[in-house]
Structure formats: C-alpha cells, structure tokens
CSV table of C-alpha atoms in Angstrom, one decimal:
chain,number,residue,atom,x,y,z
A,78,UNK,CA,-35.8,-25.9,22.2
A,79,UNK,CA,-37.0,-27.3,25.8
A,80,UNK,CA,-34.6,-25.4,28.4
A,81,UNK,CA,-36.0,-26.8,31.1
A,82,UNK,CA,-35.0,-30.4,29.9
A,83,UNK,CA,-32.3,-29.5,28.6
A,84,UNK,CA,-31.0,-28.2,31.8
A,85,UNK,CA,-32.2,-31.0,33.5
A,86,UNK,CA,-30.3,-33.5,30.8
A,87,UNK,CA,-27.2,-31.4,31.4
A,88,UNK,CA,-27.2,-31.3,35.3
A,89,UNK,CA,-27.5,-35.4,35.1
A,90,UNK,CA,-24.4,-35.5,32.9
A,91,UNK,CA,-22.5,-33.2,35.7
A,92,UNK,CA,-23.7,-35.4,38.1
A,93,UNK,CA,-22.6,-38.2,36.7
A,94,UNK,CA,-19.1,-36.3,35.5
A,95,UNK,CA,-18.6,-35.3,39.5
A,96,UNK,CA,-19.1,-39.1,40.9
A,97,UNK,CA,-16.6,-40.5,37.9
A,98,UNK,CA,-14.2,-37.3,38.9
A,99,UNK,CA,-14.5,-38.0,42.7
A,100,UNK,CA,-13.8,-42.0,42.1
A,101,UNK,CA,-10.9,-41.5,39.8
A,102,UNK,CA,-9.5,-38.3,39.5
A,103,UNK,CA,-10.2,-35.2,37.2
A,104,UNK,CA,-8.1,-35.1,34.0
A,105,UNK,CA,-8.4,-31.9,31.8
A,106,UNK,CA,-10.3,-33.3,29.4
A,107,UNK,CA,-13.1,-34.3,32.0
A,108,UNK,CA,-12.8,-30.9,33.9
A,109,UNK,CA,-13.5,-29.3,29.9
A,110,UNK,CA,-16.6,-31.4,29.5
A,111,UNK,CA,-18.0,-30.2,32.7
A,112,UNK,CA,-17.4,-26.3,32.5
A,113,UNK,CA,-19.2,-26.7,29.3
A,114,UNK,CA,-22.1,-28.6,30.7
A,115,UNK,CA,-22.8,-26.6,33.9
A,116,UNK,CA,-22.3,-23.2,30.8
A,117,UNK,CA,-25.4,-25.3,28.3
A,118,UNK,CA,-27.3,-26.0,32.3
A,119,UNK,CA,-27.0,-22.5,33.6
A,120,UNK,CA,-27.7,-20.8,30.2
A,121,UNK,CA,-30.5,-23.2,29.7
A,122,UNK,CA,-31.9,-22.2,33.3
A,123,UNK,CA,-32.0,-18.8,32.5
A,124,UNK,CA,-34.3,-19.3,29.2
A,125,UNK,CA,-30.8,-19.1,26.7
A,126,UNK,CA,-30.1,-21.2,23.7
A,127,UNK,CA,-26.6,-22.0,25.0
A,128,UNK,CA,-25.6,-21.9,21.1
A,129,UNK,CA,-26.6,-18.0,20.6
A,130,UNK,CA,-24.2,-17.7,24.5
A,131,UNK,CA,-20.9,-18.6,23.6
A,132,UNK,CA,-18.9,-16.0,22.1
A,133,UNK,CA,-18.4,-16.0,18.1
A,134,UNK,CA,-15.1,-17.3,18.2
A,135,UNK,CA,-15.9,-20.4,20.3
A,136,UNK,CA,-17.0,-23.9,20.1
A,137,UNK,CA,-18.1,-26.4,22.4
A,138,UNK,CA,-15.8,-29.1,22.4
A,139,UNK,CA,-17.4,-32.0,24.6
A,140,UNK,CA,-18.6,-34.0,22.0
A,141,UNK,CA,-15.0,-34.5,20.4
A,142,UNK,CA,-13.5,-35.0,23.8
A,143,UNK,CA,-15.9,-37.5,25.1
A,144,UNK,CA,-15.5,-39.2,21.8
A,145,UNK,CA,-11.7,-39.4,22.0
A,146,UNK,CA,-11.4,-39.9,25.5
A,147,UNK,CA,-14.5,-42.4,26.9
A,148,UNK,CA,-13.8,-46.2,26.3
A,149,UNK,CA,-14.3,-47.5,30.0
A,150,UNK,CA,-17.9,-49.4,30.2
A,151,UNK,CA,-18.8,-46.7,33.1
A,152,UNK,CA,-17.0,-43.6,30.9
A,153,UNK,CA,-19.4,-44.8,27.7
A,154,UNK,CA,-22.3,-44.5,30.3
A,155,UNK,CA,-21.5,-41.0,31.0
A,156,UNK,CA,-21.2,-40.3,27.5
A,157,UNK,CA,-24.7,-41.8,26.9
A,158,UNK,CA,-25.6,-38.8,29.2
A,159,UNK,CA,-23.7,-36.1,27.4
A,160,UNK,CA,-25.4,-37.5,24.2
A,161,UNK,CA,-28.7,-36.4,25.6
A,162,UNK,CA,-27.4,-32.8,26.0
A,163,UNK,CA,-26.2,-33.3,22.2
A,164,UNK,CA,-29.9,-34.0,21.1
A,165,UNK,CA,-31.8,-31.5,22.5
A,166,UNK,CA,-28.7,-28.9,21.3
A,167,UNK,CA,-28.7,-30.3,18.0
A,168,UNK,CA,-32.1,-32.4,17.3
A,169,UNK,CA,-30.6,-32.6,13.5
C-alpha cells in the first residue's frame, strides 16, 4: 500500500468535506466521514495500514454513509474523493 498517497488522497477528501461543512452546515453523518478520514490520513502519515489501526471490534463506515447520504452534484464530487481513499484501502 502507498501511505504517502494515501494520505495525500485522504487529506483532499477532508478538504473538500471542511469547504462543503463550512458552506452548509455539519450534519453527523458528515462529521463521521471526516473523523474517519483525518484516522486513515494520520495513520497513513505515520507508515500504518489504517485497516491493521482500528480496534477489532470496529469498522469504517464512510463508504455506507457517503453512499446513503451524497446525492447533491457537489456531495457526489466529494464522494468521488472519498472513492479514492476506498481504492488505495481496498485496491480489490
């Protein structure tokens, strides 16, 4: 796994989350997907598969909640952003 694009791919995706948030509002569902990006960009910073970080009894959810949640033109845009985190996590 590349960790340095990876954490590059995930800090565009909070950068993009942040400018949506700061035009419209944070929802929980938004403020979820973030949390869990900046955890995949810092664990990724530090040389981490962000997979072998999270504790055994969790998930990440962001996929799920950017599928349920994004349907705007500018929200699917974001989500084309999260994607990119999604491939390099899970190439298969």
């Amino acid at each position: 796994m590349d960790y340095k694009e990876l954490s590059f791919r995930a800090e565009l995706a909070i950068d993009k989350l942040d400018n949506f948030i700061r035009k419209v509002g944070s929802t929980a569902s938004l403020e979820s997907i973030r949390q869990q990006m900046i955890f995949i960009r810092d664990k990724a910073h530090q040389g981490k598969n962000p997979l072998d970080e999270l504790e055994s009894s969790r998930y990440f959810t962001y996929r799920i909640l950017a599928s349920k949640e994004f349907a705007s033109p500018e929200e699917l845009e974001i989500k084309k952003y999260i994607d990119h985190v999604s491939n390099i996590l899970d190439p298969d």
